Amino acid sequence: MVVVMEMSSSNQQIEAVNLKLDQLGFQTQMIRGVKRIVIGAVGDRRSSDILELQLMPGVEKIVPIMKPYKLVSREGRDENTVIKVGNVTIGGDNLAIIAGPCAVESRQQLLTAAYQVKRAGGQIIRGGAFKPRTSPYSFQGLELEGLKILKEAAQATGLPVVTEVIDEGSLQMALDYVDMVQVGARNMQNFRLLKAVGQTDIPVLLKRGMSATIEEWLMAAEYIISEGNGRVILCERGIRTFETATRNTLDLSAVPLVKRLSHLPVIVDPSHGTGDRGLVQPMSMAAIAAGADGLILEMHPEPAKALSDGPQSLTPEELEQVMGQLSLLLPAVARQLPTNAIRESA
Amino acid sequence: MVVVMEMSSSNQQIEAVNLKLDQLGFQTQMIRGVKRIVIGAVGDRRSSDILELQLMPGVEKIVPIMKPYKLVSREGRDENTVIKVGNVTIGGDNLAIIAGPCAVESRQQLLTAAYQVKRAGGQIIRGGAFKPRTSPYSFQGLELEGLKILKEAAQATGLPVVTEVIDEGSLQMALDYVDMVQVGARNMQNFRLLKAVGQTDIPVLLKRGMSATIEEWLMAAEYIISEGNGRVILCERGIRTFETATRNTLDLSAVPLVKRLSHLPVIVDPSHGTGDRGLVQPMSMAAIAAGADGLILEMHPEPAKALSDGPQSLTPEELEQVMGQLSLLLPAVARQLPTNAIRESA
Amino acid sequence: MVVVMEMSSSNQQIEAVNLKLDQLGFQTQMIRGVKRIVIGAVGDRRSSDILELQLMPGVEKIVPIMKPYKLVSREGRDENTVIKVGNVTIGGDNLAIIAGPCAVESRQQLLTAAYQVKRAGGQIIRGGAFKPRTSPYSFQGLELEGLKILKEAAQATGLPVVTEVIDEGSLQMALDYVDMVQVGARNMQNFRLLKAVGQTDIPVLLKRGMSATIEEWLMAAEYIISEGNGRVILCERGIRTFETATRNTLDLSAVPLVKRLSHLPVIVDPSHGTGDRGLVQPMSMAAIAAGADGLILEMHPEPAKALSDGPQSLTPEELEQVMGQLSLLLPAVARQLPTNAIRESA
Amino acid sequence: MVVVMEMSSSNQQIEAVNLKLDQLGFQTQMIRGVKRIVIGAVGDRRSSDILELQLMPGVEKIVPIMKPYKLVSREGRDENTVIKVGNVTIGGDNLAIIAGPCAVESRQQLLTAAYQVKRAGGQIIRGGAFKPRTSPYSFQGLELEGLKILKEAAQATGLPVVTEVIDEGSLQMALDYVDMVQVGARNMQNFRLLKAVGQTDIPVLLKRGMSATIEEWLMAAEYIISEGNGRVILCERGIRTFETATRNTLDLSAVPLVKRLSHLPVIVDPSHGTGDRGLVQPMSMAAIAAGADGLILEMHPEPAKALSDGPQSLTPEELEQVMGQLSLLLPAVARQLPTNAIRESA
């Protein structure tokens, strides 16, 4: 890191900072500018060191040079991480398409949806059993019953299933029923939950927080991996900005940027990212063209009757259209969809 | 609510929407504009109704008229809610000043700080036992040991204490040791936690989420109150914007606005709100001038040695200066500080 | 529009609002809810009416129903507007690729760049003669000399040219030398300039302001068209958000959304939108996949020597790669590039 | 500045960067970390140097150390700048209160308002003759006629007047009629206009752009001062954030922060900053408590009839109340209002 001293700092103050850096185990080098002294410090910083230095008299600011994450970083690992969810791979040549309703509402609704997803060429089924809802008066999910329905759908269709977990209790319950768990945007910095999923070995779909920087998002993945579970898939789902014409602003530049910074796979959620059914198809195309490893899409057998997020849910027919469009895109991105996907949706 | 039909909607579509509104128990009235039909619908909406309507053919958009919250609303309750924490009142004539270190680091550190807070005229002591930290490699809190130290400080000084809880486990532990619990910005939409604190009767300091709208913040309070615990104090602590010169952008206009919309007390956290020790005093003054019911301030006996958030912590001397300045402000806002506060800090 | 009365509004207040709406020429209809009166008002609102109503005693809020723009709206015009710039069409089947350096630095630099753009398959040449720069100490452009160089490049290559204008003086100068003028993001609400370009008949590339909503952007286009010049091409170039890992956040969902709301063509600037050369190719692909009518790309013969925006400029070789990639995308979006473009970059 | 080399950079690349820094006149020093080389470079950087370096092979990033502004910086000038507008001082012990309608609508409206401002204790009269409006269909200002009315009001009341200028033409016209010109938020980066006002010697009220960082705002002031006009007063007027409950988010922490970074005076506009008449008084109090040198307030003789911005305009009675409240705040901030202000509003 680099310590910038104030223009008016005294020799004693500079000396004191140097001494402190020595004590903390840094090797230092002084750069004397025309107006200002800058001290380069080489070593393995911990954040508490920085705090201490930042408050020493004469110090103007500390400029960190190294990234704060290690395990998720591309610097430590050149090749892309490929994660297996059931028999589906995410992060390799395959485009992973996850689809299904926002919430599990009934056995019939979910099983119908699951077959529709399979028919359209989707590879993983989504459905929420625990729903974090802004209003206490909204539908909150079927919980255990929902998990059982998800498992039945997985067995019936042969496709793996993913569901959101919202605390340690729901995580423990979900482990017996699903093939991947999702940490939602609102829980991206629920560090207890991150640690808990880090202590399992189930694949984790980690959504970006609504106002999380890319660095914070990667740090959240670092939390999980540092506990021992390296099976993390990142999911861009839109950030909160001043623009209200869409529910969120889908930040697709995050896709190639995260792939540069990290070896982890990245998928995109254009349903939550836009909140607008009419924008899901073009943004699905855009996400894949930007280099995403897959998509997670909301599809409901009857969107008009959905208990949550109906306005952003595709109909089964629309999902087939999206899959058909995506298949035309494959040559441009050197990716594949499973043969049945392309055949069935063609 | 108001249903706006598309310019091109057919008579059948309009009829169908009318019928659906009837079935949902709304009384409707049609407004025929030059280009467009608008349907006014009177009744008690639930969000699922809106979803269903929004997806009917011919519907352009739904405009809700009523606010989504009830229990927190000023409309239901004219007078200000005053909440008692130990022997301190928040929300009345008294300005409630909460101060102390970000984290409980040791028995000696916290006890020293507690006496310094009391000496400066602070009325409630803060200290974190469970720390949600962005990096898994940062100090995470003393947990149970920290809670015991907080209780000792309360008994020694006679001042009540507040600490942050981060899940149901930490909440259950904290109930035996502290006088108020804090739900942090990152957990403002951790709905499990909101329900859990709603099922206790301990006062709750509810921080605004980093990217939460005022409506979402009030809905989070509604979650707590709808479970039975009406002792909620709101805390503005800065929102995330494009400006990086301060750690957050302290949204002081939220103070008078929330007081117009809700009967709950509102305090301000200028320490996290700015992340910059030099800005804490002017923003403390500004917060009180804007009508806040109190402040929560970080103060550390030796900020340069703090294990977290040192750069925004006041020294004990600076806290006394802030209190002295605040006492000059009291006539302008028709508020009081306890006599000892004014005397000791003068 | 809809006038929502306060819960506590009196009969006289309601009567007064009704009377005022009558006087303003609105037809009104009252909707009596359980708790509240809402008045539907049919007619052609002007914004001053709204102001007046909003301040009448008893009025809680006014909810406008109609969009504030007319000439740019899809509602008034079903088919897409196709605009001709020289012999290039924007908005139809053709993908319009505009490329060139940020600034015209010298005759040799621009002519070299122009031939490179042509060779790669670009159809329009860009180059700034008037540079709005954040620092007064930065290079500000060659002005008239730059315009002459642009015209020479157009004649030499046979490709049309576009340059940014920053006030009425630069606009008048540019009209004699270029085929399209650009209104930059910082001037999107420079209403004098909008009117001035509206009084010419040259095609106008209207960039979205850094913090402009889609509605404000369309209103800026409305300014130009209401003065008589309908040849407006919208350009998404990234918005300002809390994320600092990229220079701006490229809002690609704006592309399909604007195409739904308006009949005007929309292109995308991934160079400014990301500020990062390594992200230009994936975001170019994503923009076209999202439905954009074209791209504007920064390309410099020697980016390392660029006087402005070097870090986001492609090399000529990289531009050829982008064009080659785009040609693989054409079947998926049912668009074309001119034959020479595809052949030369293949 | 500091040049951070990539982990994988070769010796030749490092050598090349060193050589280039030498050629550019920098003195360099190499800091060899465990994983990475960092080069400290001492000298006077120009932005084009940075661009060139950033693109050299092996360079990961450039970290600038010095602030990009000089003339506005507190580093170059310890004491506060005090600016005289007519016989009113801004930036010293006096709190400068500017008030008046958003737009000059008629001779009678403005003269009435001017006397009301004087009666309430205001010191400078505001009124817009050139109105930048989002919609081409809104009232655009009386222009020259408005300037004449402003001058008449100044002569009648003895108070100086300020008006917004929007281009070089309006600036030239305004110079003969007003005592201070305002550069509005939308023109904060209209660099032509900044230069033009920099070439006059009239005081300039420079509003912060809706999405301008504090650094960009100070750079805009630097533009004006670098042309020779040092009489710049900064005005915080709210930034654009995700929060829509207020028209803008008033960033009051900008006040003490700008006073730390710069010697220029700073005032606050709570009318535009909130867009809500009911929030103007509390935010006026907060602004002064935060250390602002004054306020600019919208007041209209009959807000309900205002042709623009009525909902945020105070009535004359409300302005007197604000002045009365402010007078109670003076002891806390060690400021003064002119005696007549206090007496008249008491």
PDB file of N, CA, C and O in Angstrom, chain D residues 88-137:
ATOM      1  N   VAL D  88     -23.565  43.191   0.005  1.00  0.00           N
ATOM      2  CA  VAL D  88     -23.729  41.978   0.811  1.00  0.00           C
ATOM      3  C   VAL D  88     -22.456  41.143   0.724  1.00  0.00           C
ATOM      4  O   VAL D  88     -21.902  40.987  -0.360  1.00  0.00           O
ATOM      5  N   THR D  89     -21.990  40.622   1.873  1.00  0.00           N
ATOM      6  CA  THR D  89     -20.811  39.748   1.826  1.00  0.00           C
ATOM      7  C   THR D  89     -21.244  38.297   1.987  1.00  0.00           C
ATOM      8  O   THR D  89     -22.120  37.976   2.776  1.00  0.00           O
ATOM      9  N   ILE D  90     -20.577  37.429   1.234  1.00  0.00           N
ATOM     10  CA  ILE D  90     -20.841  35.998   1.319  1.00  0.00           C
ATOM     11  C   ILE D  90     -19.530  35.298   1.645  1.00  0.00           C
ATOM     12  O   ILE D  90     -18.531  35.508   0.968  1.00  0.00           O
ATOM     13  N   GLY D  91     -19.539  34.487   2.704  1.00  0.00           N
ATOM     14  CA  GLY D  91     -18.331  33.747   3.051  1.00  0.00           C
ATOM     15  C   GLY D  91     -17.689  34.200   4.350  1.00  0.00           C
ATOM     16  O   GLY D  91     -16.750  33.565   4.831  1.00  0.00           O
ATOM     17  N   GLY D  92     -18.179  35.300   4.941  1.00  0.00           N
ATOM     18  CA  GLY D  92     -17.627  35.762   6.208  1.00  0.00           C
ATOM     19  C   GLY D  92     -18.578  35.461   7.360  1.00  0.00           C
ATOM     20  O   GLY D  92     -19.204  34.398   7.382  1.00  0.00           O
ATOM     21  N   ASP D  93     -18.686  36.391   8.306  1.00  0.00           N
ATOM     22  CA  ASP D  93     -19.557  36.155   9.461  1.00  0.00           C
ATOM     23  C   ASP D  93     -21.037  36.232   9.102  1.00  0.00           C
ATOM     24  O   ASP D  93     -21.881  35.657   9.784  1.00  0.00           O
ATOM     25  N   ASN D  94     -21.321  36.972   8.050  1.00  0.00           N
ATOM     26  CA  ASN D  94     -22.704  37.175   7.640  1.00  0.00           C
ATOM     27  C   ASN D  94     -23.289  35.923   6.999  1.00  0.00           C
ATOM     28  O   ASN D  94     -22.628  35.253   6.215  1.00  0.00           O
ATOM     29  N   LEU D  95     -24.519  35.587   7.372  1.00  0.00           N
ATOM     30  CA  LEU D  95     -25.265  34.569   6.637  1.00  0.00           C
ATOM     31  C   LEU D  95     -25.993  35.252   5.498  1.00  0.00           C
ATOM     32  O   LEU D  95     -26.821  36.136   5.734  1.00  0.00           O
ATOM     33  N   ALA D  96     -25.710  34.843   4.279  1.00  0.00           N
ATOM     34  CA  ALA D  96     -26.339  35.492   3.128  1.00  0.00           C
ATOM     35  C   ALA D  96     -27.612  34.762   2.753  1.00  0.00           C
ATOM     36  O   ALA D  96     -27.573  33.576   2.423  1.00  0.00           O
ATOM     37  N   ILE D  97     -28.743  35.458   2.807  1.00  0.00           N
ATOM     38  CA  ILE D  97     -30.031  34.844   2.464  1.00  0.00           C
ATOM     39  C   ILE D  97     -30.525  35.443   1.150  1.00  0.00           C
ATOM     40  O   ILE D  97     -30.795  36.643   1.061  1.00  0.00           O
ATOM     41  N   ILE D  98     -30.610  34.597   0.160  1.00  0.00           N
ATOM     42  CA  ILE D  98     -31.095  34.978  -1.165  1.00  0.00           C
ATOM     43  C   ILE D  98     -32.499  34.403  -1.304  1.00  0.00           C
ATOM     44  O   ILE D  98     -32.714  33.238  -0.975  1.00  0.00           O
ATOM     45  N   ALA D  99     -33.441  35.197  -1.758  1.00  0.00           N
ATOM     46  CA  ALA D  99     -34.799  34.657  -1.895  1.00  0.00           C
ATOM     47  C   ALA D  99     -35.531  35.352  -3.024  1.00  0.00           C
ATOM     48  O   ALA D  99     -35.142  36.440  -3.472  1.00  0.00           O
ATOM     49  N   GLY D 100     -36.589  34.696  -3.479  1.00  0.00           N
ATOM     50  CA  GLY D 100     -37.398  35.247  -4.553  1.00  0.00           C
ATOM     51  C   GLY D 100     -37.998  34.129  -5.370  1.00  0.00           C
ATOM     52  O   GLY D 100     -37.767  32.955  -5.097  1.00  0.00           O
ATOM     53  N   PRO D 101     -38.785  34.498  -6.379  1.00  0.00           N
ATOM     54  CA  PRO D 101     -39.477  33.470  -7.151  1.00  0.00           C
ATOM     55  C   PRO D 101     -38.544  32.735  -8.100  1.00  0.00           C
ATOM     56  O   PRO D 101     -37.494  33.253  -8.483  1.00  0.00           O
ATOM     57  N   CYS D 102     -38.943  31.537  -8.492  1.00  0.00           N
ATOM     58  CA  CYS D 102     -38.183  30.768  -9.472  1.00  0.00           C
ATOM     59  C   CYS D 102     -38.035  31.590 -10.749  1.00  0.00           C
ATOM     60  O   CYS D 102     -36.943  31.807 -11.230  1.00  0.00           O
ATOM     61  N   ALA D 103     -39.162  32.069 -11.255  1.00  0.00           N
ATOM     62  CA  ALA D 103     -39.135  32.816 -12.517  1.00  0.00           C
ATOM     63  C   ALA D 103     -39.717  34.212 -12.339  1.00  0.00           C
ATOM     64  O   ALA D 103     -40.625  34.414 -11.540  1.00  0.00           O
ATOM     65  N   VAL D 104     -39.148  35.180 -13.080  1.00  0.00           N
ATOM     66  CA  VAL D 104     -39.792  36.490 -13.187  1.00  0.00           C
ATOM     67  C   VAL D 104     -40.996  36.305 -14.108  1.00  0.00           C
ATOM     68  O   VAL D 104     -40.841  35.927 -15.271  1.00  0.00           O
ATOM     69  N   GLU D 105     -42.188  36.539 -13.570  1.00  0.00           N
ATOM     70  CA  GLU D 105     -43.395  36.307 -14.373  1.00  0.00           C
ATOM     71  C   GLU D 105     -44.012  37.607 -14.853  1.00  0.00           C
ATOM     72  O   GLU D 105     -44.603  37.672 -15.928  1.00  0.00           O
ATOM     73  N   SER D 106     -43.881  38.667 -14.041  1.00  0.00           N
ATOM     74  CA  SER D 106     -44.429  39.970 -14.428  1.00  0.00           C
ATOM     75  C   SER D 106     -43.782  41.012 -13.525  1.00  0.00           C
ATOM     76  O   SER D 106     -43.200  40.676 -12.484  1.00  0.00           O
ATOM     77  N   ARG D 107     -43.882  42.275 -13.932  1.00  0.00           N
ATOM     78  CA  ARG D 107     -43.334  43.369 -13.136  1.00  0.00           C
ATOM     79  C   ARG D 107     -43.948  43.359 -11.745  1.00  0.00           C
ATOM     80  O   ARG D 107     -43.263  43.431 -10.732  1.00  0.00           O
ATOM     81  N   GLN D 108     -45.257  43.207 -11.716  1.00  0.00           N
ATOM     82  CA  GLN D 108     -45.929  43.282 -10.421  1.00  0.00           C
ATOM     83  C   GLN D 108     -45.531  42.115  -9.516  1.00  0.00           C
ATOM     84  O   GLN D 108     -45.261  42.296  -8.325  1.00  0.00           O
ATOM     85  N   GLN D 109     -45.511  40.913 -10.095  1.00  0.00           N
ATOM     86  CA  GLN D 109     -45.158  39.731  -9.295  1.00  0.00           C
ATOM     87  C   GLN D 109     -43.767  39.914  -8.686  1.00  0.00           C
ATOM     88  O   GLN D 109     -43.544  39.679  -7.507  1.00  0.00           O
ATOM     89  N   LEU D 110     -42.799  40.378  -9.504  1.00  0.00           N
ATOM     90  CA  LEU D 110     -41.423  40.425  -9.013  1.00  0.00           C
ATOM     91  C   LEU D 110     -41.221  41.543  -8.003  1.00  0.00           C
ATOM     92  O   LEU D 110     -40.537  41.380  -6.986  1.00  0.00           O
ATOM     93  N   LEU D 111     -41.849  42.707  -8.265  1.00  0.00           N
ATOM     94  CA  LEU D 111     -41.685  43.814  -7.322  1.00  0.00           C
ATOM     95  C   LEU D 111     -42.334  43.472  -5.983  1.00  0.00           C
ATOM     96  O   LEU D 111     -41.759  43.724  -4.915  1.00  0.00           O
ATOM     97  N   THR D 112     -43.515  42.868  -6.043  1.00  0.00           N
ATOM     98  CA  THR D 112     -44.162  42.425  -4.797  1.00  0.00           C
ATOM     99  C   THR D 112     -43.237  41.478  -4.044  1.00  0.00           C
ATOM    100  O   THR D 112     -43.002  41.630  -2.841  1.00  0.00           O
ATOM    101  N   ALA D 113     -42.729  40.510  -4.760  1.00  0.00           N
ATOM    102  CA  ALA D 113     -41.857  39.523  -4.132  1.00  0.00           C
ATOM    103  C   ALA D 113     -40.621  40.195  -3.539  1.00  0.00           C
ATOM    104  O   ALA D 113     -40.182  39.871  -2.424  1.00  0.00           O
ATOM    105  N   ALA D 114     -40.057  41.156  -4.264  1.00  0.00           N
ATOM    106  CA  ALA D 114     -38.824  41.797  -3.814  1.00  0.00           C
ATOM    107  C   ALA D 114     -39.041  42.508  -2.473  1.00  0.00           C
ATOM    108  O   ALA D 114     -38.209  42.400  -1.561  1.00  0.00           O
ATOM    109  N   TYR D 115     -40.147  43.214  -2.361  1.00  0.00           N
ATOM    110  CA  TYR D 115     -40.414  43.885  -1.084  1.00  0.00           C
ATOM    111  C   TYR D 115     -40.664  42.870   0.025  1.00  0.00           C
ATOM    112  O   TYR D 115     -40.281  43.077   1.177  1.00  0.00           O
ATOM    113  N   GLN D 116     -41.311  41.785  -0.313  1.00  0.00           N
ATOM    114  CA  GLN D 116     -41.562  40.752   0.690  1.00  0.00           C
ATOM    115  C   GLN D 116     -40.248  40.132   1.161  1.00  0.00           C
ATOM    116  O   GLN D 116     -40.066  39.839   2.347  1.00  0.00           O
ATOM    117  N   VAL D 117     -39.333  39.919   0.234  1.00  0.00           N
ATOM    118  CA  VAL D 117     -38.029  39.379   0.603  1.00  0.00           C
ATOM    119  C   VAL D 117     -37.317  40.356   1.539  1.00  0.00           C
ATOM    120  O   VAL D 117     -36.774  39.965   2.585  1.00  0.00           O
ATOM    121  N   LYS D 118     -37.334  41.613   1.179  1.00  0.00           N
ATOM    122  CA  LYS D 118     -36.664  42.619   2.007  1.00  0.00           C
ATOM    123  C   LYS D 118     -37.284  42.670   3.403  1.00  0.00           C
ATOM    124  O   LYS D 118     -36.569  42.678   4.412  1.00  0.00           O
ATOM    125  N   ARG D 119     -38.603  42.666   3.437  1.00  0.00           N
ATOM    126  CA  ARG D 119     -39.310  42.727   4.712  1.00  0.00           C
ATOM    127  C   ARG D 119     -38.950  41.551   5.613  1.00  0.00           C
ATOM    128  O   ARG D 119     -38.810  41.684   6.828  1.00  0.00           O
ATOM    129  N   ALA D 120     -38.784  40.377   5.003  1.00  0.00           N
ATOM    130  CA  ALA D 120     -38.476  39.181   5.790  1.00  0.00           C
ATOM    131  C   ALA D 120     -37.019  39.170   6.245  1.00  0.00           C
ATOM    132  O   ALA D 120     -36.642  38.351   7.082  1.00  0.00           O
ATOM    133  N   GLY D 121     -36.204  40.069   5.696  1.00  0.00           N
ATOM    134  CA  GLY D 121     -34.800  40.098   6.093  1.00  0.00           C
ATOM    135  C   GLY D 121     -33.871  39.462   5.074  1.00  0.00           C
ATOM    136  O   GLY D 121     -32.680  39.270   5.350  1.00  0.00           O
ATOM    137  N   GLY D 122     -34.386  39.110   3.903  1.00  0.00           N
ATOM    138  CA  GLY D 122     -33.520  38.588   2.840  1.00  0.00           C
ATOM    139  C   GLY D 122     -32.577  39.664   2.342  1.00  0.00           C
ATOM    140  O   GLY D 122     -32.863  40.854   2.457  1.00  0.00           O
ATOM    141  N   GLN D 123     -31.423  39.289   1.793  1.00  0.00           N
ATOM    142  CA  GLN D 123     -30.423  40.285   1.417  1.00  0.00           C
ATOM    143  C   GLN D 123     -30.199  40.387  -0.081  1.00  0.00           C
ATOM    144  O   GLN D 123     -29.651  41.356  -0.574  1.00  0.00           O
ATOM    145  N   ILE D 124     -30.543  39.338  -0.786  1.00  0.00           N
ATOM    146  CA  ILE D 124     -30.373  39.343  -2.240  1.00  0.00           C
ATOM    147  C   ILE D 124     -31.657  38.769  -2.831  1.00  0.00           C
ATOM    148  O   ILE D 124     -32.256  37.851  -2.266  1.00  0.00           O
ATOM    149  N   ILE D 125     -32.048  39.317  -3.994  1.00  0.00           N
ATOM    150  CA  ILE D 125     -33.288  38.861  -4.638  1.00  0.00           C
ATOM    151  C   ILE D 125     -32.946  37.960  -5.815  1.00  0.00           C
ATOM    152  O   ILE D 125     -32.060  38.276  -6.607  1.00  0.00           O
ATOM    153  N   ARG D 126     -33.652  36.833  -5.916  1.00  0.00           N
ATOM    154  CA  ARG D 126     -33.460  35.955  -7.051  1.00  0.00           C
ATOM    155  C   ARG D 126     -34.703  35.991  -7.940  1.00  0.00           C
ATOM    156  O   ARG D 126     -35.817  36.261  -7.476  1.00  0.00           O
ATOM    157  N   GLY D 127     -34.499  35.662  -9.201  1.00  0.00           N
ATOM    158  CA  GLY D 127     -35.619  35.598 -10.132  1.00  0.00           C
ATOM    159  C   GLY D 127     -35.068  35.186 -11.484  1.00  0.00           C
ATOM    160  O   GLY D 127     -34.070  35.737 -11.950  1.00  0.00           O
ATOM    161  N   GLY D 128     -35.692  34.195 -12.124  1.00  0.00           N
ATOM    162  CA  GLY D 128     -35.166  33.668 -13.374  1.00  0.00           C
ATOM    163  C   GLY D 128     -35.748  34.374 -14.579  1.00  0.00           C
ATOM    164  O   GLY D 128     -36.968  34.495 -14.700  1.00  0.00           O
ATOM    165  N   ALA D 129     -34.888  34.851 -15.461  1.00  0.00           N
ATOM    166  CA  ALA D 129     -35.344  35.462 -16.707  1.00  0.00           C
ATOM    167  C   ALA D 129     -35.184  34.472 -17.866  1.00  0.00           C
ATOM    168  O   ALA D 129     -35.897  34.548 -18.857  1.00  0.00           O
ATOM    169  N   PHE D 130     -34.241  33.566 -17.730  1.00  0.00           N
ATOM    170  CA  PHE D 130     -34.021  32.520 -18.739  1.00  0.00           C
ATOM    171  C   PHE D 130     -34.208  31.178 -18.027  1.00  0.00           C
ATOM    172  O   PHE D 130     -33.441  30.846 -17.112  1.00  0.00           O
ATOM    173  N   LYS D 131     -35.222  30.416 -18.405  1.00  0.00           N
ATOM    174  CA  LYS D 131     -35.536  29.204 -17.656  1.00  0.00           C
ATOM    175  C   LYS D 131     -35.219  27.949 -18.457  1.00  0.00           C
ATOM    176  O   LYS D 131     -35.856  27.688 -19.470  1.00  0.00           O
ATOM    177  N   PRO D 132     -34.257  27.157 -18.015  1.00  0.00           N
ATOM    178  CA  PRO D 132     -34.051  25.861 -18.680  1.00  0.00           C
ATOM    179  C   PRO D 132     -35.129  24.895 -18.195  1.00  0.00           C
ATOM    180  O   PRO D 132     -35.182  24.565 -17.010  1.00  0.00           O
ATOM    181  N   ARG D 133     -36.001  24.472 -19.072  1.00  0.00           N
ATOM    182  CA  ARG D 133     -37.132  23.630 -18.668  1.00  0.00           C
ATOM    183  C   ARG D 133     -37.095  22.283 -19.374  1.00  0.00           C
ATOM    184  O   ARG D 133     -36.806  22.205 -20.565  1.00  0.00           O
ATOM    185  N   THR D 134     -37.419  21.229 -18.636  1.00  0.00           N
ATOM    186  CA  THR D 134     -37.362  19.873 -19.174  1.00  0.00           C
ATOM    187  C   THR D 134     -38.279  19.680 -20.374  1.00  0.00           C
ATOM    188  O   THR D 134     -37.970  18.928 -21.290  1.00  0.00           O
ATOM    189  N   SER D 135     -39.403  20.368 -20.380  1.00  0.00           N
ATOM    190  CA  SER D 135     -40.356  20.200 -21.481  1.00  0.00           C
ATOM    191  C   SER D 135     -40.345  21.415 -22.394  1.00  0.00           C
ATOM    192  O   SER D 135     -40.357  22.547 -21.925  1.00  0.00           O
ATOM    193  N   PRO D 136     -40.347  21.183 -23.708  1.00  0.00           N
ATOM    194  CA  PRO D 136     -40.381  22.333 -24.631  1.00  0.00           C
ATOM    195  C   PRO D 136     -41.718  23.070 -24.549  1.00  0.00           C
ATOM    196  O   PRO D 136     -41.845  24.170 -25.080  1.00  0.00           O
ATOM    197  N   TYR D 137     -42.700  22.449 -23.897  1.00  0.00           N
ATOM    198  CA  TYR D 137     -44.021  23.059 -23.835  1.00  0.00           C
ATOM    199  C   TYR D 137     -44.211  23.881 -22.555  1.00  0.00           C
ATOM    200  O   TYR D 137     -45.294  24.360 -22.276  1.00  0.00           O
TER     201      TYR D 137
END
